Amino acid sequence: MAEYEIDLGNLMAFDPHHSFSSPPSSREELVKESLEQGTKLVQAVADTLFILPSTEDPDGPIVTLPPPTTRLPREKPLPKPKPPTRWELFAKKKGIQKHKKDKVAFDEQTGTWKRRHGYDRVNDDKDVPIIEAKMNDEPGEDPFAKRREEKKKRVDKQEKNRLHNLKQAAKSGALPSHIQLAATALPITGSQAAPKKVGKDELQNVAGMAASATASGGKFDKKLPGEKPTKHEKKYRKFLPAAEGSGMSSLEKQQTEKVLNKLISKNSHEILNVEKAVTMYNVKEEKKRRSQKGKSFSSSSKLKPNKKSFKKMPKKGSSNKGKSK
Amino acid sequence: MMRIKTPTKKRIKRELDKRAPKLIETGKKTLILHGTKTSNVLNAVLAEIYHLKRDNAIKYTKKNDNVRPFESGGETSLEFFSLKTDCSLFVLGTHSKKRPNNLVLGRTYDHHLYDLVEVGVENFKSTESFSYDKKLAPHIGSKPLFAFIGEGFESVEELKHLKEVLLDLFRGEVVKNLNLAGIDRVYLCTAMSPTKVFFTQCAIRLKKSGTTVPRIELVEVGPSMDFVVRRHRLPDEGVKKQAMKTAPESTKKKEKNVKGDVIEGKVGKIYIPDQKVGSVPLPNRAKGVKRERREAKMNNEAHEPAEKKQKEDSD
């Protein structure tokens, strides 16, 4: 019987000596022979497995497998060891040992056991009601504010140290996988001013300006997803149609009329606004008519004051002065 | 000026830590995807492989035109998918006239291509076509046994590579403790010729034998197919050396729940789980009690209490 190579860690059995003496006649033969050989191999593995010392369990006997002998490649590189932090170096130098802290500690202030971190904690700055004045205290100082400032300084120092430790770790490739270091500003090279962050509107303006510098005015440029369509800040010009009748409302006539009116009214010294005068007259006529109607219905003792108009009275009908053909 | 970016949710931090490189690695995940064109046979094969590796495999359903692992530029998509899904093994199925029913089995190291084996699938028989006693069906996620038969696996380069890749693909997690009652599947690979490998899955039936070791009986259960080895690419030497590096053995195990004092000596802590008072089933002596009671009642009606005294004496 040939020796099988058995890798218990992988539950694998390999028969390197078996060779098909004759090429298998048919598929069934091949399958049968494979199964036979396979059974022998699996039996060999089971032999070695069941001999191992086992512990009893309600589900069945549990054995401890040896580590696998066939070496397979890893899927990710080995993690690099973290460089020691600033505090760890200091502690090593001074010989400070790490002691495990309890979750609760005795609070001197209230005389009770409080939790060390979190809500209602030990030695909280909020709980100090009175701070006694010392001999070397200046008269204008606020000791509570001073405490708060000191705490802020401590927190900032800790943040700085943390950043430094992470940078050291990143340098040696051992940055923790959930942390990323992002640069907030470019390093200052020449001028003192920090580079300004360009806002969204500014960018849009600049992009619009660049687009309008093209031959087609940026109309057919490919837009990125999310980019707004180009703004048209100027007026849209209106051009007359090439062929049109010369009736009353022909556009050309209207256009030229407008221009001429403007010109003539500029050069004339009449301060009269003909249309406005006509409207005023018509309105007055309407009022008169209405009041006449009203007088026949109502009997008011009050006399209405006679308003005198100081404006130039228009001639009846519309004047022909401003009109042109 | 640097800013420390950490995920705002703890769940995301846990997910990121799961994907970080570890000293001792747990199971590799597999990515199963289609190439430009697949045949019916190949679709069935990919589905079967996915079922075999249900817990730690991801199957993509869309076809990917630009995945060509054997060409120099064609593996960028694969590497990206591997990075996104955190899978270090992949099975790519393509079908063309030149290479019908093609399967490319590949591995990645640090999300870059490590090695590839290309095989063609012939004579595929799916799990449904085998008839067997359903009680023997192997459970999903059970640790498989492997049986490699044939000298080809040692002498031929391609077959050696294929053996390694198949072992990696179907191995699952490396476990320290194994439940012997849970052994129910074995992958059988026979090297029929220097280019062909017959692959099948069998269920294990343990039969009583005289000794503690049970007698093994194999019943062909799962998919069976022929692998025709086509191309393969071995890993780069430098990368291989890096990937084969094992963790340094020097981490000493911390003994838990043990403290030592000069005065007290070695002191250990034992934690006892809560006693389940009330839910423990009492020994069922109700039948006996009932019978005794019934008999006592009957005897009581018939005889005097003197009978009872006799009974007590006999006890």
XYZ file of C-alpha atoms in Angstrom:
640
model
C 0.000 0.000 0.000
C 1.460 3.304 -1.043
C 1.861 6.109 1.490
C -0.617 8.919 1.330
C 0.335 12.482 2.116
C -2.055 13.596 4.762
C -2.447 17.232 5.800
C -4.676 17.106 8.860
C -4.922 20.859 9.303
C -6.570 21.076 5.900
C -8.237 17.654 6.119
C -6.484 16.717 2.897
C -5.194 13.399 1.631
C -3.043 13.088 -1.450
C -2.116 9.898 -3.183
C 0.892 10.631 -5.353
C 1.522 7.081 -6.375
C -1.700 6.064 -7.942
C -1.724 5.985 -11.692
C -4.322 4.619 -13.963
C -2.788 1.402 -15.223
C -5.089 1.319 -18.168
C -6.997 4.282 -19.506
C -10.510 3.998 -18.094
C -12.855 2.402 -20.549
C -15.908 4.454 -19.836
C -17.045 7.296 -17.654
C -18.737 5.042 -15.123
C -15.563 3.040 -14.722
C -13.643 6.193 -14.072
C -16.160 7.441 -11.555
C -16.246 4.106 -9.779
C -12.497 3.881 -9.583
C -12.263 7.466 -8.318
C -14.815 6.761 -5.645
C -12.956 3.637 -4.562
C -9.672 5.432 -4.319
C -11.353 8.372 -2.653
C -12.882 6.124 -0.051
C -9.480 4.720 0.769
C -7.996 8.180 1.127
C -10.822 9.499 3.275
C -10.586 6.403 5.434
C -6.923 7.182 5.976
C -7.747 10.725 7.047
C -10.518 9.530 9.330
C -8.137 7.034 10.888
C -5.762 9.744 11.953
C -8.606 12.074 12.937
C -10.431 9.743 15.252
C -7.266 8.768 17.031
C -6.707 12.339 18.184
C -7.647 13.106 21.803
C -11.194 14.427 21.830
C -13.327 16.321 24.306
C -16.967 15.369 24.698
C -19.641 17.836 23.713
C -23.421 17.497 23.367
C -23.070 17.785 19.569
C -20.266 15.314 19.208
C -16.600 14.724 19.966
C -14.407 17.748 19.378
C -10.781 17.319 18.398
C -8.033 19.876 18.172
C -6.542 19.908 14.703
C -2.833 20.510 14.167
C -1.892 23.518 12.043
C -1.969 22.838 8.277
C 1.216 21.706 6.582
C 0.545 22.926 3.046
C 1.454 26.574 2.929
C -0.964 28.846 1.157
C -0.362 32.530 0.433
C -1.884 35.228 2.596
C -4.493 37.534 1.212
C -3.195 40.741 2.784
C 0.290 41.787 3.898
C 1.315 41.344 7.513
C 0.296 44.255 9.704
C 3.224 46.415 10.711
C 3.822 47.002 14.417
C 2.798 50.403 15.691
C 5.613 52.741 16.732
C 5.397 53.652 20.431
C 3.452 56.817 21.201
C 4.851 59.886 22.929
C 3.357 58.852 26.253
C 4.607 55.282 25.920
C 8.151 56.495 25.371
C 7.902 58.817 28.348
C 6.422 56.102 30.553
C 9.149 53.681 29.586
C 11.812 56.226 30.380
C 10.329 57.059 33.765
C 9.345 53.506 34.584
C 5.618 54.262 34.942
C 3.495 51.116 34.986
C 0.003 50.905 33.583
C -2.641 50.288 36.256
C -6.123 49.192 35.457
C -8.648 51.800 36.604
C -12.047 51.058 38.033
C -15.224 52.313 36.496
C -16.261 54.029 39.741
C -14.165 56.274 41.903
C -14.719 58.112 45.148
C -15.610 61.740 44.639
C -14.098 63.972 47.333
C -16.491 66.795 46.597
C -19.741 65.020 47.266
C -18.368 62.109 49.244
C -20.029 59.515 47.039
C -18.908 56.940 44.535
C -19.288 58.301 41.040
C -18.314 56.956 37.631
C -14.963 57.949 36.284
C -16.081 59.141 32.818
C -19.352 60.394 31.418
C -22.489 61.879 32.930
C -22.178 62.888 36.598
C -18.498 62.084 36.801
C -15.835 62.355 39.420
C -13.978 65.673 39.851
C -16.041 67.533 37.290
C -15.400 71.249 36.958
C -19.122 71.930 36.945
C -19.562 70.617 40.465
C -17.221 73.034 42.195
C -19.421 75.694 43.786
C -16.821 77.765 45.616
C -13.158 78.308 44.889
C -11.327 79.887 47.803
C -9.086 82.811 47.010
C -5.360 82.308 47.548
C -2.775 84.862 48.555
C -1.097 84.977 45.159
C -4.357 85.538 43.239
C -4.845 88.731 41.256
C -8.001 90.666 42.132
C -9.564 90.858 38.660
C -9.232 87.198 37.676
C -12.067 84.753 37.320
C -10.910 81.401 38.725
C -13.702 79.484 37.009
C -12.758 80.883 33.637
C -9.156 80.108 34.415
C -10.052 76.483 35.099
C -11.931 76.238 31.841
C -8.991 77.691 29.928
C -6.593 75.256 31.528
C -8.808 72.359 30.572
C -9.015 73.621 27.013
C -5.243 73.868 26.903
C -4.904 70.318 28.126
C -7.360 69.079 25.526
C -5.552 70.914 22.739
C -2.217 69.529 23.844
C -3.673 66.038 23.827
C -5.041 66.527 20.310
C -1.664 67.729 19.130
C 0.019 64.686 20.638
C -2.558 62.391 19.069
C -1.973 63.929 15.666
C 1.761 63.533 16.089
C 1.394 59.877 17.079
C -0.808 59.166 14.080
C 1.631 60.878 11.745
C 4.434 58.718 13.111
C 2.303 55.636 12.621
C 1.444 56.674 9.059
C 5.130 57.186 8.326
C 5.902 53.592 9.253
C 2.824 52.248 7.509
C 0.938 51.245 10.654
C -1.989 53.690 10.517
C -5.167 52.108 11.958
C -7.546 51.124 9.178
C -10.434 53.344 10.262
C -8.377 56.549 10.444
C -7.427 58.768 7.538
C -5.236 61.845 7.719
C -6.464 64.645 5.496
C -4.545 67.813 4.697
C -6.675 70.867 5.418
C -4.370 73.417 3.825
C -1.363 73.408 1.563
C 1.962 74.207 3.161
C 2.771 77.906 3.118
C 5.609 78.476 0.697
C 6.203 82.164 -0.110
C 3.574 84.700 0.896
C 2.199 84.991 4.386
C -1.433 84.744 3.342
C -3.052 81.352 3.560
C -4.538 80.273 0.234
C -8.217 81.118 0.142
C -10.744 78.382 -0.454
C -12.693 78.989 -3.657
C -16.436 78.887 -3.092
C -19.064 77.202 -5.243
C -20.452 80.420 -6.717
C -17.033 81.704 -7.574
C -16.184 78.491 -9.339
C -19.423 78.654 -11.293
C -18.677 82.205 -12.353
C -15.199 81.368 -13.465
C -16.406 78.299 -15.335
C -19.041 80.459 -17.038
C -16.473 83.033 -18.049
C -14.192 80.382 -19.455
C -17.081 78.815 -21.350
C -18.220 82.092 -22.871
C -14.726 82.669 -24.197
C -15.247 79.892 -26.734
C -16.442 80.537 -30.275
C -19.964 79.272 -29.650
C -20.205 81.034 -26.298
C -20.100 77.871 -24.231
C -23.484 76.707 -25.512
C -22.424 73.275 -26.778
C -19.822 72.448 -24.129
C -20.167 69.064 -22.472
C -21.432 69.593 -18.956
C -20.414 67.560 -15.932
C -23.241 65.866 -14.017
C -24.644 68.406 -11.578
C -23.346 71.483 -13.377
C -25.963 74.169 -13.895
C -26.697 75.467 -17.449
C -24.872 78.672 -18.463
C -26.443 81.901 -17.266
C -27.271 84.498 -19.910
C -26.667 87.844 -18.234
C -27.364 90.035 -21.243
C -30.477 90.928 -23.178
C -31.822 88.687 -25.903
C -31.888 90.612 -29.224
C -34.973 90.470 -31.313
C -34.678 90.468 -35.098
C -37.522 91.328 -37.490
C -38.815 88.576 -39.799
C -37.486 88.758 -43.349
C -40.843 88.857 -45.102
C -43.977 90.438 -43.618
C -47.029 92.399 -44.750
C -47.325 96.167 -44.292
C -50.603 96.232 -42.382
C -51.385 98.133 -39.228
C -49.463 95.949 -36.849
C -46.473 95.240 -38.998
C -43.445 94.945 -36.785
C -41.245 97.104 -38.915
C -43.743 99.952 -38.777
C -44.044 99.647 -35.018
C -40.308 99.632 -34.596
C -39.742 102.729 -36.694
C -42.689 104.485 -35.014
C -41.164 103.901 -31.636
C -37.823 105.268 -32.680
C -39.295 108.351 -34.311
C -41.537 109.112 -31.339
C -38.567 109.034 -29.070
C -36.542 111.290 -31.286
C -39.238 113.846 -31.852
C -40.301 113.956 -28.230
C -36.690 114.558 -27.266
C -36.331 117.471 -29.632
C -39.732 119.051 -29.055
C -40.069 121.546 -26.187
C -43.549 120.487 -25.324
C -43.762 119.347 -21.811
C -47.102 117.790 -22.670
C -47.464 114.048 -22.442
C -50.244 113.654 -25.017
C -51.424 110.206 -24.031
C -51.495 110.993 -20.375
C -53.490 114.157 -21.048
C -56.005 112.241 -23.127
C -56.423 109.608 -20.429
C -56.909 112.283 -17.774
C -59.541 114.010 -19.833
C -61.429 110.805 -20.437
C -61.359 109.922 -16.783
C -62.685 113.332 -15.883
C -65.526 112.941 -18.347
C -66.446 109.608 -16.816
C -66.507 111.083 -13.338
C -68.689 113.922 -14.451
C -71.157 111.549 -16.026
C -71.254 109.417 -12.925
C -71.686 112.362 -10.595
C -74.542 113.663 -12.728
C -76.193 110.282 -12.421
C -75.526 110.232 -8.744
C -76.989 113.711 -8.191
C -80.301 112.618 -9.554
C -80.362 109.791 -6.929
C -78.722 111.260 -3.849
C -79.585 114.524 -2.067
C -76.413 115.669 -0.389
C -76.436 118.995 1.418
C -72.728 119.270 1.256
C -71.346 121.205 -1.550
C -68.484 119.663 -3.339
C -65.489 122.019 -3.559
C -64.679 123.063 -7.050
C -61.219 121.888 -7.839
C -59.388 124.026 -10.252
C -56.810 122.311 -12.402
C -53.669 124.202 -13.150
C -52.637 121.965 -15.943
C -52.949 123.039 -19.531
C -56.293 121.960 -20.879
C -55.999 119.631 -23.828
C -57.794 120.372 -26.977
C -60.769 118.217 -27.690
C -59.780 115.045 -29.456
C -56.202 114.030 -29.846
C -53.672 116.352 -31.255
C -51.881 115.525 -34.387
C -48.572 116.918 -33.316
C -46.688 113.830 -32.281
C -48.078 111.550 -34.841
C -46.366 110.590 -37.976
C -47.452 108.516 -40.884
C -2.130 71.215 8.919
C -3.683 67.788 9.096
C -7.111 66.659 10.121
C -7.914 63.248 11.583
C -10.850 61.672 9.777
C -12.626 58.876 11.609
C -15.971 57.334 10.649
C -18.862 58.913 12.529
C -20.634 55.595 13.129
C -19.170 52.753 15.162
C -20.679 50.193 12.790
C -18.570 51.547 9.925
C -15.487 51.467 12.107
C -16.162 47.804 12.864
C -16.554 47.023 9.161
C -13.289 48.780 8.330
C -11.489 46.918 11.085
C -12.806 43.629 9.711
C -11.127 44.404 6.389
C -7.827 45.453 7.906
C -4.843 43.083 7.519
C -4.658 40.675 10.458
C -1.826 38.694 11.970
C -3.617 35.362 11.594
C -6.016 35.377 8.707
C -9.546 34.061 8.742
C -11.302 32.663 5.661
C -10.902 34.215 2.240
C -13.961 35.462 0.413
C -14.680 34.542 -3.194
C -16.052 36.703 -5.963
C -17.955 34.905 -8.721
C -18.569 36.857 -11.913
C -19.319 36.580 -15.634
C -17.187 37.739 -18.501
C -18.416 38.926 -21.857
C -20.434 35.850 -22.754
C -21.463 32.789 -20.762
C -23.140 29.564 -21.752
C -25.912 27.710 -19.951
C -23.482 25.159 -18.633
C -21.231 27.853 -17.283
C -24.104 29.650 -15.582
C -25.030 26.409 -13.842
C -21.420 25.821 -12.820
C -21.077 29.303 -11.333
C -24.359 28.919 -9.474
C -23.254 25.576 -8.040
C -19.932 26.967 -6.873
C -21.773 29.836 -5.226
C -24.004 27.387 -3.380
C -21.022 25.408 -2.211
C -19.485 28.511 -0.725
C -22.649 30.248 0.360
C -21.428 32.078 3.446
C -18.268 33.611 2.117
C -18.882 34.226 -1.555
C -20.323 37.093 -3.529
C -21.888 36.470 -6.926
C -22.158 39.248 -9.462
C -24.903 38.905 -12.011
C -24.007 41.437 -14.700
C -21.572 40.643 -17.445
C -18.277 42.495 -17.452
C -16.794 43.126 -20.874
C -13.485 44.595 -19.870
C -12.240 41.839 -17.606
C -9.330 40.022 -19.238
C -7.079 38.690 -16.497
C -4.454 37.254 -18.781
C -3.846 40.544 -20.557
C -1.759 43.252 -19.014
C -4.412 45.948 -18.746
C -7.422 43.762 -18.235
C -7.167 43.077 -14.537
C -7.879 46.589 -13.234
C -11.613 45.879 -12.980
C -10.953 42.681 -11.079
C -8.639 44.436 -8.659
C -11.213 47.149 -8.097
C -13.941 44.577 -7.401
C -11.613 42.753 -5.048
C -10.994 45.976 -3.182
C -14.678 46.880 -3.015
C -15.947 43.503 -1.849
C -12.830 42.499 0.109
C -12.540 39.220 -1.815
C -9.174 37.641 -2.410
C -10.331 34.721 -4.590
C -12.295 35.031 -7.772
C -13.965 32.734 -10.261
C -14.551 34.251 -13.686
C -16.701 32.405 -16.228
C -16.471 33.145 -19.958
C -17.488 31.312 -23.077
C -16.017 31.750 -26.533
C -15.467 29.599 -29.567
C -11.779 29.248 -28.896
C -12.233 28.538 -25.178
C -15.644 27.049 -24.530
C -16.925 26.935 -20.939
C -13.924 28.712 -19.563
C -13.344 29.200 -15.851
C -10.546 31.397 -14.582
C -9.709 30.771 -10.934
C -7.565 33.500 -9.488
C -6.165 34.820 -6.272
C -5.180 38.305 -5.199
C -2.613 39.504 -2.725
C -3.181 42.940 -1.253
C -5.888 43.418 -3.905
C -3.455 42.905 -6.783
C -3.418 39.846 -8.995
C -1.361 37.069 -7.503
C -1.891 34.038 -9.730
C -4.348 32.577 -12.231
C -5.446 29.167 -13.465
C -7.647 28.789 -16.509
C -9.680 25.598 -16.891
C -12.366 24.444 -19.233
C -15.409 22.663 -17.882
C -16.596 19.471 -19.547
C -19.141 16.806 -18.669
C -20.828 18.910 -16.033
C -23.465 17.212 -13.920
C -25.315 19.384 -11.424
C -26.420 18.470 -7.916
C -30.013 17.937 -8.993
C -29.070 15.159 -11.374
C -27.728 12.961 -8.587
C -30.264 10.942 -6.649
C -29.353 10.135 -3.107
C -30.823 9.926 0.331
C -31.503 13.527 1.270
C -30.455 12.942 4.838
C -26.884 12.586 3.710
C -26.805 15.981 2.048
C -23.840 17.995 3.299
C -24.611 21.078 5.328
C -23.684 24.533 4.106
C -20.510 25.752 5.716
C -19.202 22.413 6.932
C -15.478 21.883 6.710
C -14.690 19.699 3.705
C -12.175 16.925 3.288
C -9.990 16.773 0.218
C -8.795 13.748 -1.702
C -6.337 14.200 -4.557
C -5.582 11.127 -6.599
C -2.973 10.789 -9.268
C 0.699 11.320 -9.710
C -0.050 14.116 -12.123
C -0.685 16.400 -9.177
C 2.947 16.187 -8.215
C 4.695 15.973 -11.534
C 2.823 18.354 -13.779
C 3.308 22.069 -13.097
C -0.231 23.098 -14.035
C -1.842 20.399 -11.971
C 0.246 21.285 -8.939
C -0.930 24.862 -9.279
C -4.516 23.754 -9.779
C -4.326 21.592 -6.662
C -3.180 24.566 -4.608
C -5.867 26.836 -5.999
C -8.648 24.288 -5.487
C -7.524 23.751 -1.929
C -7.559 27.479 -1.296
C -10.914 27.917 -2.954
C -12.892 25.270 -1.106
C -11.044 25.150 2.168
C -13.087 27.654 4.132
C -11.814 28.831 7.468
C -8.833 27.272 9.173
C -10.217 25.916 12.434
C -8.478 24.667 15.507
C -11.313 22.565 16.926
C -13.336 20.280 14.734
C -16.527 18.436 15.596
C -16.090 14.898 14.288
C -19.805 14.426 13.831
C -19.842 17.355 11.416
C -17.683 15.799 8.726
C -20.046 15.288 5.839
C -18.396 16.262 2.573
C -15.296 15.483 0.596
C -14.002 16.937 -2.645
C -12.574 14.278 -4.880
C -10.051 15.274 -7.563
C -8.580 12.654 -9.858
C -5.885 13.438 -12.372
C -6.976 11.352 -15.330
C -4.270 12.654 -17.599
C -1.665 15.407 -17.468
C -4.318 17.845 -18.640
C -7.597 16.565 -17.285
C -8.867 16.459 -13.720
C -12.108 14.831 -12.673
C -13.699 16.811 -9.851
C -16.708 15.798 -7.785
C -18.225 16.259 -4.368
C -19.249 13.312 -2.202
C -21.144 13.039 1.028
C -19.577 10.995 3.808
C -21.496 8.319 5.549
C -19.921 7.055 8.764
C -20.733 3.461 9.441
C -20.244 1.480 12.588
C -17.102 -0.545 12.697
C -15.491 -2.505 15.439
C -13.043 0.141 16.520
C -13.478 3.799 17.477
C -12.748 4.717 13.856
C -15.908 4.451 11.792
C -15.958 2.959 8.335
C -16.255 5.544 5.604
C -18.668 5.281 2.720
C -18.800 7.863 -0.039
C -21.940 8.756 -1.930
C -21.599 10.993 -4.939
C -23.733 14.013 -4.225
C -22.650 17.290 -5.574
C -21.633 18.743 -8.897
C -19.213 16.698 -10.920
C -17.195 18.066 -13.811
C -14.002 17.631 -15.746
C -11.426 20.370 -15.615
C -9.290 20.721 -18.726
C -6.272 22.790 -17.831
C -5.625 25.551 -20.317
C -3.430 28.421 -19.250
C -1.975 29.413 -15.949
C 0.135 32.142 -14.509
C 2.375 31.572 -11.516
C 2.919 34.358 -9.017
C 5.778 36.766 -9.202
C 8.741 35.605 -7.113
C 9.040 38.712 -4.951
C 5.314 38.854 -4.317
C 5.283 35.142 -3.565
C 7.952 35.522 -0.911
C 6.016 38.334 0.705
C 2.740 36.468 0.600
C 4.181 33.310 2.088
C 5.535 35.114 5.136
C 3.912 33.815 8.264
C 3.173 35.682 11.436
C 6.005 35.749 13.988
C 5.428 33.073 16.605
C 6.593 35.161 19.527
C 3.187 36.374 20.747
C 2.878 34.733 24.147
C -0.573 33.827 25.314
C -1.864 35.794 28.265
C -3.308 33.503 30.869
C -6.685 34.867 31.776
C -8.338 34.836 35.207
C -5.108 33.989 36.971
C -3.305 36.283 39.331
C -0.249 35.668 41.379
C 0.734 37.039 44.749
C 3.772 36.380 46.901
C 1.564 35.970 49.933
C -1.346 34.094 48.450
C 0.478 32.230 45.717
C -1.288 31.587 42.438
C -4.940 32.594 42.593
C -7.485 31.820 39.903
C -10.997 33.069 39.279
C -13.838 30.787 38.317
C -17.023 32.151 36.829
C -20.100 30.026 37.374
C -23.054 30.605 35.086
C -26.437 31.377 36.668
C -28.285 28.420 38.042
C -31.441 27.722 36.140
C -33.714 27.076 39.041
C -37.134 26.058 37.866
C -36.391 25.308 34.255
C -34.412 22.132 34.927
C -36.638 19.148 34.093
C -37.250 17.020 37.150
C -36.759 13.266 36.790
C -40.046 11.913 35.615
C -41.126 9.548 38.309
C -44.775 10.409 37.823
C -45.563 6.989 36.309
C -44.124 5.089 39.223
C -45.750 7.389 41.695
C -49.082 6.979 39.941
C -48.803 3.224 39.913
C -47.870 3.137 43.565
C -50.698 5.419 44.375
C -53.151 3.391 42.343
C -52.047 0.169 43.979
C -52.071 1.705 47.388
C -55.590 2.919 46.789
C -56.724 -0.475 45.585
C -55.041 -2.221 48.481
C -56.482 0.266 50.869
C -60.031 -0.581 49.842
C -59.387 -4.295 49.952
C -57.024 -4.773 52.877
C -56.254 -3.225 56.241
C -53.445 -0.689 56.832
C -51.411 -3.705 57.987
C -50.590 -4.348 54.317
C -49.063 -0.924 54.093
C -46.821 -1.634 56.988
C -45.526 -4.727 55.211
C -44.637 -2.641 52.215
C -42.700 -0.214 54.288
C -40.776 -3.010 55.874
C -39.720 -4.366 52.523
C -38.329 -0.965 51.601
